[in-house]
XYZ file of C-alpha atoms in Angstrom:
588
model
C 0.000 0.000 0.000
C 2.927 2.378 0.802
C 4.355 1.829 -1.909
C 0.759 2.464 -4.147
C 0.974 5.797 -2.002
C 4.561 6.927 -3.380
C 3.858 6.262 -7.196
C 0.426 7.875 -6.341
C 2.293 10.606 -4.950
C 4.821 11.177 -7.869
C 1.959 11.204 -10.954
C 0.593 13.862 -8.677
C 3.871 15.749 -8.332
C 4.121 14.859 -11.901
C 1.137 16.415 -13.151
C 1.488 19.452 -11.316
C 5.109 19.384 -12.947
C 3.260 19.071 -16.497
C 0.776 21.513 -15.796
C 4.251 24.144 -14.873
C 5.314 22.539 -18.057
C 2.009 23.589 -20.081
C 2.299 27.432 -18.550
C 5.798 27.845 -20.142
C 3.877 26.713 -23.579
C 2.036 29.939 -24.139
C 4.462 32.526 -22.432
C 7.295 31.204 -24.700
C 4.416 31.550 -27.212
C 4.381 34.988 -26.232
C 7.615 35.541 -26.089
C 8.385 34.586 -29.693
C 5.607 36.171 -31.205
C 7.090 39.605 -29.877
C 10.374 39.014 -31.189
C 9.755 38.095 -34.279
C 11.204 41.197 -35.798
C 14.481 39.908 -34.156
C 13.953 36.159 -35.637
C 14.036 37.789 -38.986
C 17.567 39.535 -38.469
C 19.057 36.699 -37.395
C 17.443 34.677 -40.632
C 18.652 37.540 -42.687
C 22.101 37.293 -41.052
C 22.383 33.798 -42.042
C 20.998 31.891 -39.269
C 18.971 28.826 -40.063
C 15.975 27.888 -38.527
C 17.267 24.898 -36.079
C 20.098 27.401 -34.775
C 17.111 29.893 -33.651
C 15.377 27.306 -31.915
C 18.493 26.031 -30.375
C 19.532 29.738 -29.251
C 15.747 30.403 -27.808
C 15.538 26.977 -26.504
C 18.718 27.719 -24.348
C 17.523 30.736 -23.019
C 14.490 28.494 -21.978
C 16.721 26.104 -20.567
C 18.909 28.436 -18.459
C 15.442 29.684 -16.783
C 13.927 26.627 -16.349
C 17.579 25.309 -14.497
C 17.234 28.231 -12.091
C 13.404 27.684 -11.370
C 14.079 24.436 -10.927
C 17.412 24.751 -8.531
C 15.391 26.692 -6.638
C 12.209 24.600 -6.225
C 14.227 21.669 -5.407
C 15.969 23.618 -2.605
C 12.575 24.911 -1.647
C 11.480 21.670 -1.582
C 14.240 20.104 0.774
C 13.724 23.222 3.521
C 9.876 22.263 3.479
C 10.660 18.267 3.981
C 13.414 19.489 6.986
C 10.078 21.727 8.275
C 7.791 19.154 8.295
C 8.126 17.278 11.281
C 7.115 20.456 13.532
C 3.500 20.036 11.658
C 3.047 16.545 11.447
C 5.535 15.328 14.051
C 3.019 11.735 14.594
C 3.418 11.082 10.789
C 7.256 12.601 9.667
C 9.131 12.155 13.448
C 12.224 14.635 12.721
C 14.915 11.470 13.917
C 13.001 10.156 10.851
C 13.838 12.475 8.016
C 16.934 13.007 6.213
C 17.290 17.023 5.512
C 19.916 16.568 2.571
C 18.618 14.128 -0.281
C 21.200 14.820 -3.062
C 19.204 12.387 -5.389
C 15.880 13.866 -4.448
C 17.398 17.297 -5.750
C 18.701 16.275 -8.851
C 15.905 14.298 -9.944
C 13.886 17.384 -9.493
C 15.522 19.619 -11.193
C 15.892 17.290 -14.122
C 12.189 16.671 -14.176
C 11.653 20.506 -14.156
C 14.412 21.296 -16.924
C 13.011 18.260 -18.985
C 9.062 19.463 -18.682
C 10.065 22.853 -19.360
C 12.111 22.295 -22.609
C 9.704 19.296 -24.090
C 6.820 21.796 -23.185
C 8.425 25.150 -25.037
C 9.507 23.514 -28.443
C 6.021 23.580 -30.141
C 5.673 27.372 -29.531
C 9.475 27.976 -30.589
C 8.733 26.152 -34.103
C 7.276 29.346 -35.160
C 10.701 30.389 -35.638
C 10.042 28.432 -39.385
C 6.963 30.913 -39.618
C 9.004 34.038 -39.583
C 9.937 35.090 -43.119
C 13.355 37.207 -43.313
C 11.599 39.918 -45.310
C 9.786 40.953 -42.341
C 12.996 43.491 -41.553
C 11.489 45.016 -44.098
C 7.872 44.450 -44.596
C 5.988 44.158 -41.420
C 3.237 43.211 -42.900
C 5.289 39.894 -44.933
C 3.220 36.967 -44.820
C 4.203 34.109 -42.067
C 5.793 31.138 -43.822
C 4.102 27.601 -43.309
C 6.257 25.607 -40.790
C 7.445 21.983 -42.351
C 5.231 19.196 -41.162
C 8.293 17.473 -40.274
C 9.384 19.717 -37.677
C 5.521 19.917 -36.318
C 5.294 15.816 -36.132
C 8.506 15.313 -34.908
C 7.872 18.096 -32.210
C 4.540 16.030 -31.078
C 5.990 12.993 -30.857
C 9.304 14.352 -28.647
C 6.762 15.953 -26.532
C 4.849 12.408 -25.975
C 7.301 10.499 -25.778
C 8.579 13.129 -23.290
C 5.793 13.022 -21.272
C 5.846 9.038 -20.589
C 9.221 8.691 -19.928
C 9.273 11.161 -16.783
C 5.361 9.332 -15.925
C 8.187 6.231 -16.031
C 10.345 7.900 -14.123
C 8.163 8.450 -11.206
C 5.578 5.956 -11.197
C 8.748 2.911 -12.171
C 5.965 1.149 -13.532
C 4.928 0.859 -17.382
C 1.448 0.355 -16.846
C 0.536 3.225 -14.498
C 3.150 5.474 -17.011
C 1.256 4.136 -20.330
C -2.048 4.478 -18.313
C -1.196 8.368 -16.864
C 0.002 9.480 -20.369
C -3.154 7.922 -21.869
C -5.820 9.397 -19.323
C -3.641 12.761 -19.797
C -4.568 13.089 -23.338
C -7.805 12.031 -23.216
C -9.075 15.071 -20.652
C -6.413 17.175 -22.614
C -8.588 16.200 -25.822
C -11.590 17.147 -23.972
C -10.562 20.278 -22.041
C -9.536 21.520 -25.779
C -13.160 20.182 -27.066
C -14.221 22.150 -24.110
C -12.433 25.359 -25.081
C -13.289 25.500 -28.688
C -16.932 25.041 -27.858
C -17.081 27.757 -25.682
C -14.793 29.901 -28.008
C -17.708 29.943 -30.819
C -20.364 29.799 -28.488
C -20.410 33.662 -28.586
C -21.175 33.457 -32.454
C -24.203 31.224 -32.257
C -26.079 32.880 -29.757
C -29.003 35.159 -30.398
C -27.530 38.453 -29.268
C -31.103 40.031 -28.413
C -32.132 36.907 -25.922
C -28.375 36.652 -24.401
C -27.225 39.634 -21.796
C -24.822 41.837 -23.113
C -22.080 41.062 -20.335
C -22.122 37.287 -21.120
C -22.100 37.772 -24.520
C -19.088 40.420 -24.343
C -17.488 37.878 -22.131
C -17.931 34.757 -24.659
C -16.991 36.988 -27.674
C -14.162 37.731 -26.379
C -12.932 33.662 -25.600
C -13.520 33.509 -29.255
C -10.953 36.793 -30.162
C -7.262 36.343 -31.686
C -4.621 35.558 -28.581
C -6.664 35.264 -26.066
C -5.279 32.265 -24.989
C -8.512 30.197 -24.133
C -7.452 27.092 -24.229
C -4.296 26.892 -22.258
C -6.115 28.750 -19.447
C -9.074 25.981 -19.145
C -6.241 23.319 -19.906
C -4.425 24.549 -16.836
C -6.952 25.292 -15.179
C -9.334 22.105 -15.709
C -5.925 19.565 -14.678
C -5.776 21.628 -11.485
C -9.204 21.318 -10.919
C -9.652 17.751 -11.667
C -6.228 16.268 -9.337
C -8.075 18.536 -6.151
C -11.401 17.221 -6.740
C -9.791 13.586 -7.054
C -8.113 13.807 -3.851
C -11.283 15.284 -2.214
C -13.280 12.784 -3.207
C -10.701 10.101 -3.285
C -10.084 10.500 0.739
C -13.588 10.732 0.641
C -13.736 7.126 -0.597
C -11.212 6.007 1.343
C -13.041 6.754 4.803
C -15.470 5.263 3.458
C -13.760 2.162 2.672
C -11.911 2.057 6.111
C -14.997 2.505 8.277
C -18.197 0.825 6.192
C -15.822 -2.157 4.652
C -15.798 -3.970 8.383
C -18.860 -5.607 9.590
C -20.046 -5.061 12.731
C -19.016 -8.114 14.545
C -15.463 -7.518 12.877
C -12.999 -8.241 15.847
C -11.649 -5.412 18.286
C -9.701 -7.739 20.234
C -6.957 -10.521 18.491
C -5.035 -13.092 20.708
C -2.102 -15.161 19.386
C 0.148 -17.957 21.195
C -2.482 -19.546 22.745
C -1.561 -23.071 24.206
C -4.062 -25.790 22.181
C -5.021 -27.101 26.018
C -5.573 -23.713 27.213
C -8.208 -22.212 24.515
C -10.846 -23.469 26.531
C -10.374 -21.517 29.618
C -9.895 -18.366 27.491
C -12.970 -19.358 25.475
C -15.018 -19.090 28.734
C -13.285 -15.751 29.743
C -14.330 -13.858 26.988
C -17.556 -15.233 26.865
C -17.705 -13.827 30.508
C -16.775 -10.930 29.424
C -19.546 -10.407 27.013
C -17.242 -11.519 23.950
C -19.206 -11.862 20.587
C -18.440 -13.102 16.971
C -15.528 -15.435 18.892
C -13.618 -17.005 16.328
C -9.966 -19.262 16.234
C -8.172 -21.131 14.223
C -5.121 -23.962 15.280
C -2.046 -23.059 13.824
C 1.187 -25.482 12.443
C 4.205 -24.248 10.932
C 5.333 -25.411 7.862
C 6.873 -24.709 4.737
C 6.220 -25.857 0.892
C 9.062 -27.976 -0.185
C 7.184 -28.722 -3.692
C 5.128 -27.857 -6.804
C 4.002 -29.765 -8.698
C 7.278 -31.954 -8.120
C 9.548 -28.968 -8.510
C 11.631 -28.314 -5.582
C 11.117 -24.897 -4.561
C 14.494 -24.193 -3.880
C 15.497 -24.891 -7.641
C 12.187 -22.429 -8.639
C 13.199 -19.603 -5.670
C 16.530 -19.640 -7.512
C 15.160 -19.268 -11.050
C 12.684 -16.097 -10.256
C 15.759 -14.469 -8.578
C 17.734 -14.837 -11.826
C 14.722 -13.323 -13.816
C 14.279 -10.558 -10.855
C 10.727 -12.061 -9.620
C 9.454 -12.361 -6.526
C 10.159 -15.529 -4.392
C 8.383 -14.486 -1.249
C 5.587 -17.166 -1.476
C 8.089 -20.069 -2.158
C 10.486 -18.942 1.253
C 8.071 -17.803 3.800
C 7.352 -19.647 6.686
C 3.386 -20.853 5.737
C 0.759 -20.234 8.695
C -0.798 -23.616 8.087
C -4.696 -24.153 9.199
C -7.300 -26.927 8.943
C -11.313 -26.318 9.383
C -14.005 -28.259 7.914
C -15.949 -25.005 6.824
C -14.847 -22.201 5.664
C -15.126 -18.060 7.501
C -17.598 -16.046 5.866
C -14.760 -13.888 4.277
C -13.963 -16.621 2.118
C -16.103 -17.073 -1.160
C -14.771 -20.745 -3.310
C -13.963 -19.468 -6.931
C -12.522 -22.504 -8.052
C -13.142 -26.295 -7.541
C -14.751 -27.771 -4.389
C -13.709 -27.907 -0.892
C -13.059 -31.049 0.910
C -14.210 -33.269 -2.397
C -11.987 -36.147 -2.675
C -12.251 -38.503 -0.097
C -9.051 -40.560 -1.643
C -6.436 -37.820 -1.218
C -5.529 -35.172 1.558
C -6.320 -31.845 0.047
C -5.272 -28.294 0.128
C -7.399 -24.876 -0.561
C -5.363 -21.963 -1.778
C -5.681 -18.276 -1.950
C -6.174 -17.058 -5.501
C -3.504 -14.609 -5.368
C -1.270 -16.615 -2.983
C -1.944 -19.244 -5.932
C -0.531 -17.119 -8.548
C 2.657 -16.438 -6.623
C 3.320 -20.132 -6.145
C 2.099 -21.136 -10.011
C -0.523 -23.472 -8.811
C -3.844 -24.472 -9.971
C -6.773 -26.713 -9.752
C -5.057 -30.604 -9.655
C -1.576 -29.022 -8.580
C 0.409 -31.055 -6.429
C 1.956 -29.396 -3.075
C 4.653 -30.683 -0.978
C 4.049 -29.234 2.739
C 6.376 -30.006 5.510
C 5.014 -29.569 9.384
C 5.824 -31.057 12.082
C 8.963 -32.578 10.979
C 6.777 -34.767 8.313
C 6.179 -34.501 4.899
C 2.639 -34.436 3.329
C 1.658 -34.475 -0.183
C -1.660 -32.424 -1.073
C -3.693 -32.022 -4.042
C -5.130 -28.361 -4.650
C -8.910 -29.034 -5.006
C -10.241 -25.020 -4.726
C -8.990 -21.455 -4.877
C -10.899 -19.410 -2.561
C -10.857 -15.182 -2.560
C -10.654 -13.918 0.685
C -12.012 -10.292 2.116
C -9.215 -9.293 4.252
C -11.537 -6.434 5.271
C -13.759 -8.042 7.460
C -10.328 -8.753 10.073
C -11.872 -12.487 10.052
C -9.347 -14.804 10.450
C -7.907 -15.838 7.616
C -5.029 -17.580 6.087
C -3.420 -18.237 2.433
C -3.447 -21.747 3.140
C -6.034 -24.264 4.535
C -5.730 -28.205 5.043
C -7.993 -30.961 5.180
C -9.011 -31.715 8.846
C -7.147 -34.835 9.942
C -3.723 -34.078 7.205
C -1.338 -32.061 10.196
C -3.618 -32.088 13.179
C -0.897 -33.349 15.513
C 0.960 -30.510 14.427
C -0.445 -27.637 16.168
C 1.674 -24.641 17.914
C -0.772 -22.829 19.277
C -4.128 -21.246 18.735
C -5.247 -17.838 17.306
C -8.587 -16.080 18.240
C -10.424 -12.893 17.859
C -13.363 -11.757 19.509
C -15.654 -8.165 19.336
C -16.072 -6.682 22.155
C -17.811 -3.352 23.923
C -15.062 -1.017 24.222
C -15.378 0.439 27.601
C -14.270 -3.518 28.222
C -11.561 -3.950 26.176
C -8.829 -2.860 28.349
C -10.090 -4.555 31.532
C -10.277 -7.724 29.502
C -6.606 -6.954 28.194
C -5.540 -6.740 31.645
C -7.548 -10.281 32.592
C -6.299 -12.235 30.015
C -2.360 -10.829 30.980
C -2.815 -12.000 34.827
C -4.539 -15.993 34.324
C -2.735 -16.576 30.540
C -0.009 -14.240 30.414
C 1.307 -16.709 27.673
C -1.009 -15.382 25.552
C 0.204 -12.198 23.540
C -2.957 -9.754 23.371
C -4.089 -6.909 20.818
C -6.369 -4.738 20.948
C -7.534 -3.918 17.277
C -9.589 -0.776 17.568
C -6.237 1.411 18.868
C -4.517 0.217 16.017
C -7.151 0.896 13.009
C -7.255 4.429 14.634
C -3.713 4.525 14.409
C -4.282 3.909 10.163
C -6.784 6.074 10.044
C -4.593 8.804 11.556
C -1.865 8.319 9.545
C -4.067 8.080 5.986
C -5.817 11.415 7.659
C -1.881 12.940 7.412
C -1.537 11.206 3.686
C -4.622 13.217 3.032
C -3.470 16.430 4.123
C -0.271 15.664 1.905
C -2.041 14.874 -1.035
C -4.139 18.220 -0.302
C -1.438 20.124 -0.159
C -0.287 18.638 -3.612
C -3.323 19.387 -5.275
C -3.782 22.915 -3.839
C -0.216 23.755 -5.252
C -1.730 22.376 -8.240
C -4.541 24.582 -8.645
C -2.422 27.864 -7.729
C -0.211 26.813 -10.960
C -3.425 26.457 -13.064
C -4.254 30.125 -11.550
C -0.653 31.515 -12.385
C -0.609 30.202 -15.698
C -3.685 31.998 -16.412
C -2.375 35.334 -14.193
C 0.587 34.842 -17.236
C -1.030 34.837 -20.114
C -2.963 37.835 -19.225
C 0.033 39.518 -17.993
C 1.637 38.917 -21.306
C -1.351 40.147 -23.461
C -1.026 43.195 -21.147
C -0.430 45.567 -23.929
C -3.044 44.691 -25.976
C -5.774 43.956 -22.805
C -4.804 47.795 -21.926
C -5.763 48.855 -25.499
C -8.971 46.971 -25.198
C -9.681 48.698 -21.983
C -9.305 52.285 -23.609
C -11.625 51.298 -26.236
C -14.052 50.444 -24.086
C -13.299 53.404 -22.236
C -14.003 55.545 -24.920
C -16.996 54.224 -26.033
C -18.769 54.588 -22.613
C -18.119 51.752 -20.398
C -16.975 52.527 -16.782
C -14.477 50.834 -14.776
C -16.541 49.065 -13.294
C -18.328 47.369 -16.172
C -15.171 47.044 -17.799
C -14.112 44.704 -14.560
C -17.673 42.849 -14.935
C -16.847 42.040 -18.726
C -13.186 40.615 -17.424
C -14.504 38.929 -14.749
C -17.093 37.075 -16.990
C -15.096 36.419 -19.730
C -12.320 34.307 -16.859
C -15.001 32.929 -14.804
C -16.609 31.230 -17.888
C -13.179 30.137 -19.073
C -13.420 28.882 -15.107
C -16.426 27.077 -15.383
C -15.833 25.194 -18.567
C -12.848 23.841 -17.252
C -13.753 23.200 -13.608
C -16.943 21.071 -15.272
C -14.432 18.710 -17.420
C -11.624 18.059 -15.157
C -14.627 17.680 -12.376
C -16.075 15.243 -14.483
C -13.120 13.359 -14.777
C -12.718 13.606 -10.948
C -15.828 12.015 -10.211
C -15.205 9.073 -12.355
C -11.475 8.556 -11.518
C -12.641 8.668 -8.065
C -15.461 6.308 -8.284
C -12.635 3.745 -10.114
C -10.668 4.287 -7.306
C -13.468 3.089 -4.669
C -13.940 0.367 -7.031
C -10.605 -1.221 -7.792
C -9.050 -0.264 -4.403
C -11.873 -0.956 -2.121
C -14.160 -3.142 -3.917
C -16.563 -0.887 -2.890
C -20.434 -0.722 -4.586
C -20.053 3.084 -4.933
C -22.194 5.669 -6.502
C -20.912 8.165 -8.371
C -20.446 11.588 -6.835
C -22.414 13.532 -9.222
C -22.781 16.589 -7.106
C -19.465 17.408 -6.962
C -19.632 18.831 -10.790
C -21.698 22.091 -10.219
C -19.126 22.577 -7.263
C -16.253 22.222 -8.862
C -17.326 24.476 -12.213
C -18.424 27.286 -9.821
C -15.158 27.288 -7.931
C -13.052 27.131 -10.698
C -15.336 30.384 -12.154
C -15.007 32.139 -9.029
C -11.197 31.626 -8.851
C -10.379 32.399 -12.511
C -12.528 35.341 -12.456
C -10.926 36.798 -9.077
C -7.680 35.912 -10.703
C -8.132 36.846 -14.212
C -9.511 40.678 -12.734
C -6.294 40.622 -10.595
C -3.811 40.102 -13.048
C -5.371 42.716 -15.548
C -4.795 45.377 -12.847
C -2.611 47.275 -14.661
C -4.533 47.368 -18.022
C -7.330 48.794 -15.742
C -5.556 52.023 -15.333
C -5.569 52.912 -19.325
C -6.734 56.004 -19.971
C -9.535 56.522 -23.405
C -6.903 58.906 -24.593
C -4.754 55.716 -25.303
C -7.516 54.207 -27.805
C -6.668 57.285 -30.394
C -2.830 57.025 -30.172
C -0.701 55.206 -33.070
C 1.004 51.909 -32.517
């Protein structure tokens, strides 16, 4: 599970790194397009296209290297502060302040994301004829296909490599870069919709502030659709961790039944499980439960030796862990609740001793139905057919093991007995204490402290994760702060205009504000959407859970993604609220 947490953690990490990545996109966009006078010097100087990219491309990288340098230090001074805040979870004795690796890996990811994500703006570089030192108005020159398919694929290929990188898996990297272009398809669906919205409205049924506002989505470099793209990935990863921890509550507190067992007893002599019995029945025990238990190991499969199969996984890097382990051996003529047959029949061959399995257990040690296991216990030897697989709930805290015998195979084997019971917690302690004083032979745990203890620490996973995704969201809001920072000039222009034909400050901040807050609310509805259904997979594969899916949590996120874009979008066009009408008449 912790390590599902840490790739979890670095595709989260990751995205926010990609969604950095997808803000550098349009400012280098920016960039370029304003010196495009100076691209055509250089081409009329001699320089060919491939040298100007690899000039601007450096100047990216040198910025993106210092960003990142500092981030990563940044970084390391918030790991050495976080014990003081979560000193349960991160205990200071616990951390190591100066992670070399961490810091390099960091920056690389940063330096790679930002150069992958600025070479499809700097292509325009091919667009810039070298007549435009002269003629300002010289048509743009097509760029080469080439250049545009081999910048795609770079950028793809890019982009799985570091979800590689992070995740070390294939699967969740092929599976990340995949989901990531789907909602990047749809967030640009998204976009374009609302871009030509404007145009096939009814202007006399629509008010004229929303349909200023959607015009102007629609106008030449405005940018649209990296602001909901940024925006709609920020909104999406907090709205999955909302409703993911959501889910996982859920899944730690409705996923055990209410007889589940609060107190579990081990090392419990097989003459003495009597007397204890009787004590927690005393006590008001319910749902008591145990379960003999004999030591052995498997010695062979299916007339392998595991020894010479152990050695053959390590030579092929698999895991031997089923073949070496020490096996919790059981017998029991019926099966616990928790267990559901999915394969063959228990106890159905009178002729042989039999064996039941765990289906994943069963994978690990290549079995199946009619397999033939070797299992030594008790100093003696015993070969067992496997008759059924069974899947097991782990869940319900039942008593369970990977392995089960036929009553009457390695009875005389016995250690000792294991039992759990439920019972009222006011008495758990004072039975605790009981059981220490008349068996202390018995080693005693009381389950309830411990599941509080997991929920505790997934509580502080939470707050990481929220963390994560907040710092997500205030990229998606800088991104879009940058592009309207950039487009400054011409926003200030705009504002004049509007100036001079009548409109007050005030109205003008009402037409800004709607024009963001719809760009808002298209993209907090699609990466909400997507949040609701990656978090109902979520309760489904991880939990096994019969959940609905959280519907209601689309108008939400839509409406805060409007309301942040908006207040964000006004902010960042402070300056361009200060043009005077005068400026409207004046020359470029």
């Amino acid at each position: 599970a912790l390590n599902r947490i840490e790739s979890y953690f670095g595709l989260v990490a990751l995205l926010s790194l990609l969604l950095g990545g997808g803000g550098v996109a349009p400012i280098v966009g920016g960039w370029v397009a304003g010196r495009t006078r100076h691209v055509a010097i250089l081409k009329s100087l001699g320089f060919r296209p491939r040298e100007i990219l690899a000039l601007h491309l450096g100047h990216v990288g040198l910025l993106a290297f210092a960003g990142s340098v500092t981030g990563g230090i940044l970084g390391l001074l918030l790991i050495a502060a976080a014990p003081r805040f979560l000193p349960d979870l991160l205990p200071a004795d616990q951390i190591e302040l100066w992670q070399p690796a961490a810091l390099l890996r960091g920056v690389a990811l940063g330096l790679a994301s930002a150069m992958l994500f600025a070479l499809p703006p700097l292509t325009a570089v091919w667009r810039v004829p070298a007549a435009r030192v002269l003629r300002a108005e010289a048509e743009p020159l097509p760029a080469p296909w080439q250049v545009r398919l081999v910048t795609g694929v770079v950028l793809l290929a890019g982009i799985l490599a570091t979800a590689w990188a992070q995740a070390e898996r294939l699967d969740w990297a092929l599976a990340f870069t995949g989901g990531l272009l789907v909602l990047v398809g749809l967030l640009t669906l998204g976009a374009r919709f609302a871009m030509r919205l404007g145009g096939w409205l009814p202007r006399r049924r629509v008010h004229p502030y929303l349909m200023q506002g959607l015009a102007a989505l629609g106008r030449p470099g405005a940018g649209t659709t990296g602001a909901v793209m940024a925006l709609g990935l920020g909104m999406l990863l907090v709205t999955t961790i909302v409703l993911g921890w959501k889910k996982t509550e859920e899944g730690l507190t409705s996923a055990l039944p209410p007889d589940a067992p609060t107190l579990a007893m081990l090392n419990i002599r097989p003459d003495g499980w009597e007397p204890v019995r009787k004590l927690l029945e005393e006590e008001g025990g319910t749902a008591i439960r145990s379960a003999p238990i004999a030591f052995g190991r498997v010695r062979e499969v299916d007339g392998k030796p595991v020894e010479e199969m152990a050695k053959a996984r390590k030579q092929r890097g698999r895991s031997r862990w089923a073949l070496t382990r020490e096996q919790w051996l059981t017998w029991a003529e019926k099966l616990p609740a928790s267990n559901s047959i999915v394969e063959g029949e228990l106890w159905c061959d009178p002729a042989r001793g039999e064996v039941s399995v765990e289906q994943r257990f069963a994978r690990q040690l290549e079995v199946e139905l009619g397999s033939t296991l070797v299992l030594e216990a008790g100093g003696k030897r015993h070969t067992l057919e496997v008759t059924s697989i069974r899947a097991i709930d782990w869940m319900t805290l039942e008593l369970n093991f990977y392995v089960v015998v036929e009553p009457g195979v390695i009875d005389d084997a016995a250690v000792f007995w294991v039992a759990g019971a439920c019972l009222p917690v006011e008495r758990e302690q004072a039975v605790q204490d009981r059981l220490n004083r008349e068996h202390p032979g018995v080693t005693v745990f009381r389950l309830r402290p411990i599941l509080g203890r997991v929920v505790e620490m997934m509580a502080g996973l939470a707050l990481a994760e929220r963390v994560l995704g907040g710092f997500t969201v205030l990229v998606g809001l800088a991104i879009l702060a940058g592009a309207v920072s950039a487009a400054g000039i011409r926003r200030a222009r705009e504002v004049a205009l509007l100036k001079t034909l009548g409109a007050t400050r005030r109205g003008v901040v009402v037409l800004l504000a709607t024009e963001y807050g719809l760009a808002g609310l298209v993209a907090g509805s699609i990466g909400g959407f997507g949040a609701v259904i990656l978090a109902w997979v979520y309760a489904e594969q991880v939990f096994g859970m019969d959940s609905a899916i959280e519907w209601a949590a689309l108008p939400l996120s839509g409406l805060t993604a409007a309301l942040l874009a908006a207040l964000c979008g006004v902010a960042a066009s402070g300056r361009a609220l200060t043009a005077r009408p005068v400026e409207s008449l004046r020359a470029n």
